Short mmCIF file of C-alpha atoms and ligand atoms in Angstrom, two decimals:
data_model
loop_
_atom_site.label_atom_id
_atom_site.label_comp_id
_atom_site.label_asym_id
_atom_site.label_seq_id
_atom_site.Cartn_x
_atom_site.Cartn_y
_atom_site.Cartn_z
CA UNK A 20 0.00 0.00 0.00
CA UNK A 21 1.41 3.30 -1.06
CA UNK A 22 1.13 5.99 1.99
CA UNK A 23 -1.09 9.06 1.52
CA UNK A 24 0.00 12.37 2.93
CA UNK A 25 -3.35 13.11 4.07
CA UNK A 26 -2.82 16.52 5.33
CA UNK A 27 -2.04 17.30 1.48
CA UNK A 28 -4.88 15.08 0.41
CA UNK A 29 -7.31 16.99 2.39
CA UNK A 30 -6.55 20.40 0.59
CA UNK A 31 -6.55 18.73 -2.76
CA UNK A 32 -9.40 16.41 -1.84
CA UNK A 33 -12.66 17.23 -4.08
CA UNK A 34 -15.93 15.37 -2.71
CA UNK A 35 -17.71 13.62 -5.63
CA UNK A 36 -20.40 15.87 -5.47
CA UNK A 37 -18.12 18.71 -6.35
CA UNK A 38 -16.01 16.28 -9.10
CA UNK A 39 -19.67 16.98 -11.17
CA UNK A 40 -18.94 20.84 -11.16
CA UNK A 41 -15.74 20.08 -12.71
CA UNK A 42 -15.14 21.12 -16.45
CA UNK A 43 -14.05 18.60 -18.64
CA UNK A 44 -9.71 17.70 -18.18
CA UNK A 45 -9.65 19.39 -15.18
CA UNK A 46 -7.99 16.93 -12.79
CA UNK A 47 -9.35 16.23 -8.87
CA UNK A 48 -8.32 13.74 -6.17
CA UNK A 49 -10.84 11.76 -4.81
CA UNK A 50 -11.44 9.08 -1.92
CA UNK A 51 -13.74 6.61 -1.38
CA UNK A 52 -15.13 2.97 -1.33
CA UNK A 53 -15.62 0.55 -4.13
CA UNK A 54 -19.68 0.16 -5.08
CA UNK A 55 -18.97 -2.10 -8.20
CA UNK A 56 -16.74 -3.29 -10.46
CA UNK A 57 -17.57 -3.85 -14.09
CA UNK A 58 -15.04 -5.77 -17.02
CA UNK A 59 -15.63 -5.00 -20.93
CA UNK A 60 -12.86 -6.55 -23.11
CA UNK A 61 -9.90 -4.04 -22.75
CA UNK A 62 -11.87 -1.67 -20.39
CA UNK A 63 -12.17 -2.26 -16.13
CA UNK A 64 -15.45 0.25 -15.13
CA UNK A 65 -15.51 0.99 -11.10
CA UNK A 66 -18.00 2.88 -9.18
CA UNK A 67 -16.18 5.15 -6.51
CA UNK A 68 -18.81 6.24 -3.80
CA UNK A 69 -18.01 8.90 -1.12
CA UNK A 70 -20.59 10.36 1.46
CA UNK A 71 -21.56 12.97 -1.17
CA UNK A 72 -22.24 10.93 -4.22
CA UNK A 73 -20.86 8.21 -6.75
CA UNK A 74 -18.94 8.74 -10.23
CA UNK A 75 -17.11 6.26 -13.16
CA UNK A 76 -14.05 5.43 -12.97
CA UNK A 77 -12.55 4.29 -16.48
CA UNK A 78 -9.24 2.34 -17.20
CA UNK A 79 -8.37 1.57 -20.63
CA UNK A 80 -5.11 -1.14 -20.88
CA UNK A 81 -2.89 0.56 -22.45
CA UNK A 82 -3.92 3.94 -21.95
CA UNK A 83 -4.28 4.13 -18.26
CA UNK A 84 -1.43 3.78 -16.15
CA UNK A 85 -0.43 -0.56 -15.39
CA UNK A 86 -1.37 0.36 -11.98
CA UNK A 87 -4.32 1.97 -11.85
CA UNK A 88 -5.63 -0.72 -14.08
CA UNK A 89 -4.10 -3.67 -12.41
CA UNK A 90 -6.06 -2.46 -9.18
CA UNK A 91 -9.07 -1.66 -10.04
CA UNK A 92 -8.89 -4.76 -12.34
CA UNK A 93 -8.55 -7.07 -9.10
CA UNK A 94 -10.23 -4.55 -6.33
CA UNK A 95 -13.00 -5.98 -4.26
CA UNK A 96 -16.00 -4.21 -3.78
CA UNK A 97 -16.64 -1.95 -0.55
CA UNK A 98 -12.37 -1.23 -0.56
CA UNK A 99 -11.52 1.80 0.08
CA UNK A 100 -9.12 3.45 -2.52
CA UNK A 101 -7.24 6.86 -3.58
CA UNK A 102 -8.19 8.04 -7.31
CA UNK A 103 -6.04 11.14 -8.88
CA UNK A 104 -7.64 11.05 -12.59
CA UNK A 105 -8.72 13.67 -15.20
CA UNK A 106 -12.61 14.60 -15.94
CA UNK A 107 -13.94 14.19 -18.52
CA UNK A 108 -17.57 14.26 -19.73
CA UNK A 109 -19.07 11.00 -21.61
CA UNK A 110 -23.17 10.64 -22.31
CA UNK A 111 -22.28 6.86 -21.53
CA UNK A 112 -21.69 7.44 -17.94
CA UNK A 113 -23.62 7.94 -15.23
CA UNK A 114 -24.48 11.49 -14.40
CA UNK A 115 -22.18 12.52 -17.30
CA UNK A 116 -19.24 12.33 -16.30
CA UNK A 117 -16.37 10.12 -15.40
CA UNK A 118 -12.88 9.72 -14.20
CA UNK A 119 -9.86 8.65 -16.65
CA UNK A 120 -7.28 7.26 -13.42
CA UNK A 121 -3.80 9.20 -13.37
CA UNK A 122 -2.71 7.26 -10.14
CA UNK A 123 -4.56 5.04 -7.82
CA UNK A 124 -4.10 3.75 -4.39
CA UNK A 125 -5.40 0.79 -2.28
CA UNK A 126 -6.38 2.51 1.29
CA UNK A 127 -8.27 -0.82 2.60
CA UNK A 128 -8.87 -3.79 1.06
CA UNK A 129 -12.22 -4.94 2.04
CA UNK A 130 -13.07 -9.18 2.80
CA UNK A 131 -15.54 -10.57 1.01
CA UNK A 132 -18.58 -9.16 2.36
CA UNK A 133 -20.93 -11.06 5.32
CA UNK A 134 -23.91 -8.67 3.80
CA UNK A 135 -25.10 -7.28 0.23
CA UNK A 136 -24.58 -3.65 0.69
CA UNK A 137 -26.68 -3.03 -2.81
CA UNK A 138 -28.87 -0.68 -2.30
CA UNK A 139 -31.59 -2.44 -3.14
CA UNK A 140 -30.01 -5.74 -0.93
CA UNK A 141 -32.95 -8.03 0.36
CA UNK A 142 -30.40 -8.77 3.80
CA UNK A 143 -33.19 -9.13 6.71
CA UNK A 144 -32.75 -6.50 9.09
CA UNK A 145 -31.54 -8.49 12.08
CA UNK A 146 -28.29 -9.78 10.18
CA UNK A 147 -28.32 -6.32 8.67
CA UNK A 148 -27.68 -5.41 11.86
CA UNK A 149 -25.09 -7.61 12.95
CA UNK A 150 -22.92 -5.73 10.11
CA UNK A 151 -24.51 -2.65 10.85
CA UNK A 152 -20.91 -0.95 10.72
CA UNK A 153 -20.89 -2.13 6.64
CA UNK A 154 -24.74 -1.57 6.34
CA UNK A 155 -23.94 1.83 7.29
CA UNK A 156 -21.78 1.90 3.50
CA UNK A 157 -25.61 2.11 1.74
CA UNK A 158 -26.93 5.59 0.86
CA UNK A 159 -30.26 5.00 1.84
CA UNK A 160 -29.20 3.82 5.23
CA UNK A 161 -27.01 7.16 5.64
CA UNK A 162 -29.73 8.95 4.28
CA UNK A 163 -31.86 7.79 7.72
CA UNK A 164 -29.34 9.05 9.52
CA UNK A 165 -28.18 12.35 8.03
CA UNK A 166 -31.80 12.79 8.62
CA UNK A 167 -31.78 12.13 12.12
CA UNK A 168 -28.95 14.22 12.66
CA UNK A 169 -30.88 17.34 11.46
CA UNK A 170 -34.07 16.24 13.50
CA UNK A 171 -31.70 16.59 16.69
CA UNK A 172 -30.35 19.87 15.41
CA UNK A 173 -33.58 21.56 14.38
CA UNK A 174 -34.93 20.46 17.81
CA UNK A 175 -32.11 22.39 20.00
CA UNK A 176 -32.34 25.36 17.22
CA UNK A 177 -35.90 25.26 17.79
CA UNK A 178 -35.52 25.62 21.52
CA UNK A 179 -32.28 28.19 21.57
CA UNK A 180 -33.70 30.04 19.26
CA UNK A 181 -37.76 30.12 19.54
CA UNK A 182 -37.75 28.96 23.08
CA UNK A 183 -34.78 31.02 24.87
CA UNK A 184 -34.41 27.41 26.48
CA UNK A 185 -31.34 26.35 28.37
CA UNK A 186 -30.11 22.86 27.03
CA UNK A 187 -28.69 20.62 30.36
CA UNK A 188 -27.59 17.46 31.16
CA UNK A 189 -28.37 15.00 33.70
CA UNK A 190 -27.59 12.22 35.69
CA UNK A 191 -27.82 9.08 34.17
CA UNK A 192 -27.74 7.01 37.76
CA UNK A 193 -30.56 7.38 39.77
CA UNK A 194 -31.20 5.86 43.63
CA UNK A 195 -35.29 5.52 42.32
CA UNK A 196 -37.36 5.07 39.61
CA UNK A 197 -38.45 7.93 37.55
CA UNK A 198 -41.28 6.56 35.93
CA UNK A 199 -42.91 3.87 37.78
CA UNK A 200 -41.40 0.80 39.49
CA UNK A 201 -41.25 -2.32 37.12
CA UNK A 202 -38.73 -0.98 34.25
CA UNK A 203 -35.39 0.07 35.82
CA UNK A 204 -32.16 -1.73 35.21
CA UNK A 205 -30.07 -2.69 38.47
CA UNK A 206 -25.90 -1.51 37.87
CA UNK A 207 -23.86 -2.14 40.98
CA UNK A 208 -21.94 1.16 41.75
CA UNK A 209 -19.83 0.38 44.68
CA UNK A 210 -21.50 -0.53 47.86
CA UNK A 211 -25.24 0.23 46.25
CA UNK A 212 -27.38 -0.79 44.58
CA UNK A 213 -28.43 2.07 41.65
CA UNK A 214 -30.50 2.37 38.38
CA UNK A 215 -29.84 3.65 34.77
CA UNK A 216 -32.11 6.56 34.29
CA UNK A 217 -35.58 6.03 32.75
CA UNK A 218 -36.01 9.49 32.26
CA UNK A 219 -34.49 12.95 33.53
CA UNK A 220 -38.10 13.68 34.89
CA UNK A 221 -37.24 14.73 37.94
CA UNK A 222 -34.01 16.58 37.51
CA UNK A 223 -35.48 18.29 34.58
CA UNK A 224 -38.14 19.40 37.09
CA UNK A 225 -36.29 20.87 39.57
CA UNK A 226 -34.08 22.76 36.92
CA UNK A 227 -37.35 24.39 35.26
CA UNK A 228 -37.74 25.99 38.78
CA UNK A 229 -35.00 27.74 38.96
CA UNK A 230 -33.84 28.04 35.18
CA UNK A 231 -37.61 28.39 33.54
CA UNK A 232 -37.07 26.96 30.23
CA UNK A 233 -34.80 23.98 29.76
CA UNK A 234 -34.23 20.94 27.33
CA UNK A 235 -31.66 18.17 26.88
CA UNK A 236 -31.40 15.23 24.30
CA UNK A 237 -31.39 12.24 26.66
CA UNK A 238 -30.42 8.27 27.07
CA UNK A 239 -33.15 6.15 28.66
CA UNK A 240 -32.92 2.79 29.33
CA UNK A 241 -36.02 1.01 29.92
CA UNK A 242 -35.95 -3.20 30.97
CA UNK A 243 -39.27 -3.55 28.96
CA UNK A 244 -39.03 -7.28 28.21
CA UNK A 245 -40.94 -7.30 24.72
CA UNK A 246 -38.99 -6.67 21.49
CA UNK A 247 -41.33 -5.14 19.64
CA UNK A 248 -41.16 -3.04 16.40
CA UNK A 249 -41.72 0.58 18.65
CA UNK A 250 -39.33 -0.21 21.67
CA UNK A 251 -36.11 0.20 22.55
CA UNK A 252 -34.27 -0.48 25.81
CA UNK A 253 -31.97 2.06 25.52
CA UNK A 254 -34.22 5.23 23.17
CA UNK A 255 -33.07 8.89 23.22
CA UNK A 256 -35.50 11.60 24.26
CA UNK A 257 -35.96 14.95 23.31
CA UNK A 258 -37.07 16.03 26.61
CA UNK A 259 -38.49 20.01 27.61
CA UNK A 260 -39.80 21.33 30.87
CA UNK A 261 -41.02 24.76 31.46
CA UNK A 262 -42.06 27.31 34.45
CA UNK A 263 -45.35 29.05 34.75
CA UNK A 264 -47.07 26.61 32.32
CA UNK A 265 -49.90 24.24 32.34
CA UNK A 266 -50.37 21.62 29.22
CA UNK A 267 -51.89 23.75 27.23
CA UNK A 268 -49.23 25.70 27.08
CA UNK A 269 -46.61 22.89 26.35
CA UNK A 270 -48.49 21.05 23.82
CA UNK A 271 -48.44 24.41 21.73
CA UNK A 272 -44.88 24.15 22.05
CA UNK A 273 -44.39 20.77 20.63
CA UNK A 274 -46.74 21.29 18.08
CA UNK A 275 -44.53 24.26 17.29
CA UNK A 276 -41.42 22.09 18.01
CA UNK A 277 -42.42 19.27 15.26
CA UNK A 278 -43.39 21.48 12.45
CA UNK A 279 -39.84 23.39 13.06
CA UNK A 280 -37.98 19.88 12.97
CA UNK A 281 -40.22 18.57 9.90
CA UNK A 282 -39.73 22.10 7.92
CA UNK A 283 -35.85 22.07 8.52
CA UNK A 284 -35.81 18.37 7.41
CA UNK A 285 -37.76 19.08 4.33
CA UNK A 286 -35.02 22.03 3.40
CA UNK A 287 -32.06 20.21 4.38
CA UNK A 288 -32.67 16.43 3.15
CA UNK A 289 -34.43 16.52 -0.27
CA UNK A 290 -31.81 14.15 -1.32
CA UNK A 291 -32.16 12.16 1.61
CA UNK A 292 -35.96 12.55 1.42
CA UNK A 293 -36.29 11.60 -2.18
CA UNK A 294 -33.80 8.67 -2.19
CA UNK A 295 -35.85 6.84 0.94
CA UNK A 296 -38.99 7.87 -1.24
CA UNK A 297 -40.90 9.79 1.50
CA UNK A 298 -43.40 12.69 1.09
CA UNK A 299 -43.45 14.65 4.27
CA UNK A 300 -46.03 16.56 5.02
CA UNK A 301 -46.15 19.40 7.76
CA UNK A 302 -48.77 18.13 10.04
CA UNK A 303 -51.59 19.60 11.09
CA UNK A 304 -53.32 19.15 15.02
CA UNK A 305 -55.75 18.02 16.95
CA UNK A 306 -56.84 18.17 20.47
CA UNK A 307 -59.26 15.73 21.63
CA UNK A 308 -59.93 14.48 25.32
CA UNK A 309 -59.10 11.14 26.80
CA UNK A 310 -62.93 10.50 27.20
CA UNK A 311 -63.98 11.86 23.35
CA UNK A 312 -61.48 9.40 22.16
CA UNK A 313 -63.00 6.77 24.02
CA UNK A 314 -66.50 6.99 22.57
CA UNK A 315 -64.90 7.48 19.44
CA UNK A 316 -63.39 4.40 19.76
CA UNK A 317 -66.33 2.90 21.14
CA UNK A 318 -68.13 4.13 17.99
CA UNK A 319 -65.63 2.81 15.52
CA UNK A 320 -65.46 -0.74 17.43
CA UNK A 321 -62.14 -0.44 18.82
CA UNK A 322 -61.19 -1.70 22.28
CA UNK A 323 -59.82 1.25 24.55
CA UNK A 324 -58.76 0.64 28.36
CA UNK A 325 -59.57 2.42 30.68
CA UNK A 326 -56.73 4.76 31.73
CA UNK A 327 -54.11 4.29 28.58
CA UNK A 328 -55.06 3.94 25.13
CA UNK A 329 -54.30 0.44 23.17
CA UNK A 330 -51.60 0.18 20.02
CA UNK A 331 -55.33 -0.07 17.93
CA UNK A 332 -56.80 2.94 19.44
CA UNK A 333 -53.50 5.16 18.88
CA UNK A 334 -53.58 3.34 15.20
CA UNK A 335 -57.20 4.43 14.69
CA UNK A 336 -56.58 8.05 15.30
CA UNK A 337 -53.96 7.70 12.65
CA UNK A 338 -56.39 6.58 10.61
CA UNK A 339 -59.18 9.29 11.17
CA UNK A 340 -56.28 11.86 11.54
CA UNK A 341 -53.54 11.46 8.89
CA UNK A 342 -50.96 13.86 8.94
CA UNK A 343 -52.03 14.85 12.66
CA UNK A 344 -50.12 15.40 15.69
CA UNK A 345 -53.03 14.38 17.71
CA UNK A 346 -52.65 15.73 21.39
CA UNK A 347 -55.29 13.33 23.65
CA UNK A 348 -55.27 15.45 26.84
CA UNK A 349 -57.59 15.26 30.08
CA UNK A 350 -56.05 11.95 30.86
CA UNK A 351 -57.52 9.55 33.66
CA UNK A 352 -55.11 10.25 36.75
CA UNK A 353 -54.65 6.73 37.39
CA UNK A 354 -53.03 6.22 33.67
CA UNK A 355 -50.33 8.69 34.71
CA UNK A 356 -47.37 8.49 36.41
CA UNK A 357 -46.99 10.53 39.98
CA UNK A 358 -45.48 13.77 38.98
CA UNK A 359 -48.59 14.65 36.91
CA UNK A 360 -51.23 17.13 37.94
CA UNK A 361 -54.64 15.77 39.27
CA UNK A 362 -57.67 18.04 38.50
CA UNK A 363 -60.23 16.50 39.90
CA UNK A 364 -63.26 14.36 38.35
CA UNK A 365 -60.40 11.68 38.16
CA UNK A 366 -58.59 13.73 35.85
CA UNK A 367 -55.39 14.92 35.27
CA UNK A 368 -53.29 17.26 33.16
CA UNK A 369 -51.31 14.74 31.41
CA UNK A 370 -51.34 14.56 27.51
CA UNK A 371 -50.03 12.14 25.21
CA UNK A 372 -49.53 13.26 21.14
CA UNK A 373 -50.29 10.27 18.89
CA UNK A 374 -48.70 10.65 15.27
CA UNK A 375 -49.19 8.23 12.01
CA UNK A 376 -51.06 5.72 14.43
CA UNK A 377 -48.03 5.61 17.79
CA UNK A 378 -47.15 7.33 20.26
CA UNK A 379 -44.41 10.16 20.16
CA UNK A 380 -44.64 12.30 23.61
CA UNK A 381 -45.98 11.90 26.55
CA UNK A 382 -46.30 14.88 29.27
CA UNK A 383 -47.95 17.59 31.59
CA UNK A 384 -48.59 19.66 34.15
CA UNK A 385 -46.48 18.89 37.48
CA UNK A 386 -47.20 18.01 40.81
CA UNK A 387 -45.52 21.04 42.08
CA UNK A 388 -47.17 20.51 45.99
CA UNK A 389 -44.95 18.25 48.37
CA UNK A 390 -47.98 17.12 50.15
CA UNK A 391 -50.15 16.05 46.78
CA UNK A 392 -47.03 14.76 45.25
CA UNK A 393 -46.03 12.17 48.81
CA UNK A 394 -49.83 11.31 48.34
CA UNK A 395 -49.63 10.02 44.95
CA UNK A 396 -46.37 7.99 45.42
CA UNK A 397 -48.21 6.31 47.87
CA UNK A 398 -50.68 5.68 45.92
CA UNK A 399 -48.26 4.15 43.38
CA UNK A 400 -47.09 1.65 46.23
CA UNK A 401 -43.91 3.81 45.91
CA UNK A 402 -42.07 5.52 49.10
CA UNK A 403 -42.07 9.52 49.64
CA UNK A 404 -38.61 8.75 51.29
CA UNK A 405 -37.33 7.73 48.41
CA UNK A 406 -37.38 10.74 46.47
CA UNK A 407 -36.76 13.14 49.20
CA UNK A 408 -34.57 15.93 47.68
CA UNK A 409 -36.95 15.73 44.57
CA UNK A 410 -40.07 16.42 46.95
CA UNK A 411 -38.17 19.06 48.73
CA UNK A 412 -36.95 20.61 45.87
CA UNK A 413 -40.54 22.17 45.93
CA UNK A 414 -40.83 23.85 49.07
CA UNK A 415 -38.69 26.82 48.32
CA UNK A 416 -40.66 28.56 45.88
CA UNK A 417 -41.75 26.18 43.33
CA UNK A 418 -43.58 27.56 40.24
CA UNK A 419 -46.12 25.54 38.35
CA UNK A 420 -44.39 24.21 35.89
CA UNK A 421 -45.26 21.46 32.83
CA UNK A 422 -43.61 19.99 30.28
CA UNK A 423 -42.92 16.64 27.91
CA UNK A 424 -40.49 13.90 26.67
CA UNK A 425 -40.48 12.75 22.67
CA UNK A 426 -38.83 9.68 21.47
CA UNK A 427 -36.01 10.58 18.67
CA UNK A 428 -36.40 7.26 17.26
CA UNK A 429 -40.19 7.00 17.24
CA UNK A 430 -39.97 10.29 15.73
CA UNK A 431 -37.35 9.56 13.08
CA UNK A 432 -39.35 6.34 12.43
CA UNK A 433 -42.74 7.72 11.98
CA UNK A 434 -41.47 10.65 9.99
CA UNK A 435 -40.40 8.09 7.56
CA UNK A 436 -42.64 5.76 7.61
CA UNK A 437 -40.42 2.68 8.71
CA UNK A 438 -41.90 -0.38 9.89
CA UNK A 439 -39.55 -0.84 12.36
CA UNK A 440 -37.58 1.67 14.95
CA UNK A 441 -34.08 -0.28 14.88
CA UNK A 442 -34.02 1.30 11.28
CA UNK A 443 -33.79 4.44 13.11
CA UNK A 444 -31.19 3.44 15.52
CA UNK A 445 -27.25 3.40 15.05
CA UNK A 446 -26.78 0.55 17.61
CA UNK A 447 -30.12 -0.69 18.69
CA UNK A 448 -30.23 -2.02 21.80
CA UNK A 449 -33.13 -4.90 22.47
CA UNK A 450 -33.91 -8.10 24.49
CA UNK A 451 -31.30 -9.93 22.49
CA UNK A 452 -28.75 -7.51 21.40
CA UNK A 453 -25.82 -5.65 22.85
CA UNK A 454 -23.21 -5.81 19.82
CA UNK A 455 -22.32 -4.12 17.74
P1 AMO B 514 -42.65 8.24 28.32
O1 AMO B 514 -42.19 7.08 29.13
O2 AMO B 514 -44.02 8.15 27.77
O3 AMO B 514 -42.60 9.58 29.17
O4 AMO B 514 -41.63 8.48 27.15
C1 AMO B 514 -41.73 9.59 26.30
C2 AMO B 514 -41.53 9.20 24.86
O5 AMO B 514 -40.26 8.55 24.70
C3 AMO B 514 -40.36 7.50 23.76
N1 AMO B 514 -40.08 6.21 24.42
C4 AMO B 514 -39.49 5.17 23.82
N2 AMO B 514 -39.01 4.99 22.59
C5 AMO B 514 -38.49 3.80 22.27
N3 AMO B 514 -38.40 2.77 23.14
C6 AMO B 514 -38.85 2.88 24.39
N4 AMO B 514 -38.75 1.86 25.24
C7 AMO B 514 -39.44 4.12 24.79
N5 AMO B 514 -39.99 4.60 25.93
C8 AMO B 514 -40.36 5.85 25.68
C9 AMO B 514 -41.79 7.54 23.23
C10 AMO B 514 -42.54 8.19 24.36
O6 AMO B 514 -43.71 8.82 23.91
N6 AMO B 514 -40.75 11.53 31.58
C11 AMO B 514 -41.82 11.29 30.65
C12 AMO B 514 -42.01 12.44 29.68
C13 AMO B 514 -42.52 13.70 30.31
O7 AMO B 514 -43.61 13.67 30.92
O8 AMO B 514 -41.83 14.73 30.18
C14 AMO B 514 -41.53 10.00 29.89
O9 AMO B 514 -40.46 9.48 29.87
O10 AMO B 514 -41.81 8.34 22.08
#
C-alpha cells in the first residue's frame, strides 16, 4: 500500500459531489469505497462512492497507467481506494461524467462481504444489523441518519432560538425510579445498589424551577421485556420542561417544536428525502380528550382501556387523523405516572400526542405541591422517602411548571414511515442484542 499524505490530500481532496462541477480535463483527487466493479474486453469500469455521491471510474489497458488498471482490475467491492484522474464528460456514464485514473491507491482492502450492501439488498434487518458498521456503507441507510442528525439539530435550534431554552444534562444514575417501578435496570456502583435513568423527569423538574425553560437530548434505558417493532431499551429523548405553564401551554410548544424539525428536514434532506422515497407533510393538530377518544373508539369498534389507550386505538386516530399530531389530553389520573397534575373528576393534566397511528410524547402539568405529590407515590405503592430531595426541591418557591419527553427514534421512524424503529437506531439495543 502506497502511503497518503493526508494533510495534502485533504486540501486537494474534491468530494464527488463537487467532481460533477468540474469542467471537462480538469484533474481532482478523490477518496472513497468501491460500489462495483464492471469488465468490458480491454476496459475495467468501477463505481467510486463517497458520502456525497458516486462517479465512473474508467481504465483503458494501455492507456491508463499498469497500476491503476491492475487495481481496479482485481479490487474488491466496498475497498476503500485513492483516485487522482482527469474529468472528462461522456453521455455513456452515469451522471455525465467520469474519471480517466492518473494514479490510484489501495487505502483498505475490504473481505468478502458477510452482507449485500446493494442498495436495493434483500439482507433481513436483524443480520443487517449484525454488520450494521458495513450496512452503514448504503446511501439509503445514511440517508436515515443524516436525517436524524438534522431532526436533533432543528430540535435544539428550535428551543435556543424560539424557546430562549437552556439545554442541560443530567444524571444518568438514579437511587429511584423515575417513571414507575417495574422498568429500571439494576448496575452495581460500589456498595449500592443504583438504576440507569428512565427518564431525567425529575431533575429536569427541579431545573425548570430555577432556570424556567430547559431541554436536553437524553439516554433512557427502559428493561421492557418485549422486542417489539416501537421499543427500545436504551431510546433517546428529546425532553423540555417549562415554568409558569400548564399543558396547554406545552403542547403548543411541541406542536410548534415538530413542524420546526419537519420544515428544517424538508429544506435540508431533499436528497435524503427523495432517495428513501418519503413525502413529508407538515402536520396539522388536533386536540381531543381522553374521554372523546374513548366513545370514538367505542363508535368505531375499537377496544380502549380504561386509563391508557391500546396500540389499535392510537392506530385508529392515525387513521381518522392522517398527517395529525393528535394531542389526547384530560387523561384519567390513574393512567399517569406521579409527577402529573390531578384536577379533579379523576382527571389529570397529562397529555399524550399520537402521530401516524403511535405514540411520540408523553407529558404535563407537574405536581408542584410536596404534600399532593407524597400522596400520589403512595398511591403508586412507591415511598415519599425515596425521592426526598426531589419532593423538597418544591418547598422553596416552586412555580407551576409542565412539560414533555419525545422519542427521537419513534420520531425519526414515523417521519419516515419505517416499519420498524431499529431502522432508526445506530446501535439498537433490544432483548437480544448488545453488539455491535
Ligand atoms: P414516556 O415514558 O411516555 O414519558 O416516554 C416519552 C416518549 O419517549 C419514547 N419512548 C421510547 N421509545 C423507544 N423505546 C422505548 N422503550 C421508549 N420509551 C419511551 C416515546 C414516548 O412517547 N418523563 C416522561 C415524559 C414527560 O412527561 O416529560 C416519559 O419518559 O416516544
Amino acid at each position: 500500500m502506497k502511503e497518503i499524505d493526508f494533510v495534502k490530500f485533504n486540501k486537494n481532496r474534491t468530494y464527488i459531489r463537487d467532481a460533477f462541477t468540474k469542467k471537462d480535463g480538469d484533474v481532482v483527487e478523490l477518496a472513497g469505497w468501491v460500489s462495483d466493479t464492471r469488465a468490458l474486453g480491454k476496459i475495467r469500469f468501477l463505481m467510486l462512492k463517497d458520502i456525497s455521491g458516486i462517479i465512473q471510474v474508467v481504465a483503458v489497458k494501455g492507456k491508463a497507467d499498469e497500476e491503476s488498471f491492475e487495481l481496479i482490475d482485481k479490487i474488491s467491492r466496498e475497498s476503500v481506494i485513492y483516485v487522482k484522474g482527469t474529468l472528462k464528460v461522456s453521455n455513456q456514464a452515469p451522471g455525465g461524467k467520469e474519471i480517466i485514473p492518473l494514479e490510484t491507491k489501495l487505502i483498505s482492502k475490504a473481505d468478502e462481504l458477510p452482507i449485500d450492501v446493494a442498495e436495493y439488498s434483500k439482507t433481513e434487518l436483524p443480520k443487517r444489523l449484525d454488520y450494521r458498521f458495513l450496512d452503514l456503507h448504503r446511501k439509503s441507510v445514511q440517508a436515515i441518519f443524516k436525517i436524524e442528525s438534522t431532526i436533533m439539530q432543528a430540535f435544539r435550534e428550535f428551543m435556543v432560538k424560539k424557546m430562549g431554552a437552556m439545554e442541560a444534562q443530567f444524571p444518568s444514575i438514579i437511587g429511584s425510579s423515575s417513571e414507575g417501578g417495574t422498568e429500571l435496570f439494576k448496575a452495581k456502583y460500589f456498595e449500592r445498589e443504583v438504576y440507569l435513568s428512565q427518564s431525567c423527569q425529575l431533575y429536569k423538574q427541579m431545573l425548570a424551577c430555577s432556570i424556567e425553560k430547559v431541554f436536553t437530548i437524553f439516554t433512557v434505558w427502559r428493561a421492557e421485556k418485549h422486542n417489539t417493532v416501537r421499543h427500545l431499551n436504551e431510546a433517546r429523548q428529546f425532553d423540555y420542561e417549562q415554568a409558569f405553564a400548564d399543558e396547554f401551554v406545552v403542547m403548543d410548544v411541541l406542536f410548534e417544536c415538530i413542524k420546526y424539525i419537519i420544515k428544517e428536514v424538508l429544506k435540508k434532506n431533499k436528497e435524503e428525502l427523495e432517495i428513501l422515497k418519503v413525502e413529508l407533510k407538515i402536520p396539522k393538530s388536533k386536540y381531543i380528550t381522553f374521554s372523546q377518544v374513548k366513545d370514538l373508539m367505542k363508535k368505531n369498534g375499537v377496544f380502549c382501556p380504561d386509563h391508557d389507550l391500546s396500540t389499535e386505538a392510537e392506530k385508529k386516530l392515525g387513521e381518522l387523523y392522517p398527517d395529525t399530531v393528535v394531542f389526547v389530553h384530560d387523561w384519567p389520573i390513574k393512567g399517569k405516572p406521579f409527577y402529573i397534575m390531578p384536577k379533579g373528576n379523576g382527571l389529570s393534566g397529562g397529555f399524550d400526542a399520537i402521530y401516524k397511528g403511535t405514540e411520540i410524547t408523553s407529558g404535563g402539568q407537574r405536581v408542584h405541591i410536596p404534600e399532593i405529590l407524597e400522596k400520589q407515590l403512595r398511591e403508586r405503592d412507591l415511598d415519599p422517602k425515596d425521592f426526598k430531595s426531589y419532593i423538597d426541591s418544591f418547598r422553596f418557591g416552586a412555580p407551576p411548571h409542565a412539560g414533555w419527553g419525545m422519542g427521537l427514534e419513534r420520531l425519526t421512524m414515523l417521519m419516515l414511515n419505517l416499519q420498524n424503529i431499529r431502522e432508526v437506531t445506530l446501535f439498537p439495543r433490544d432483548r437480544d442484542r448488545i453488539s455491535p
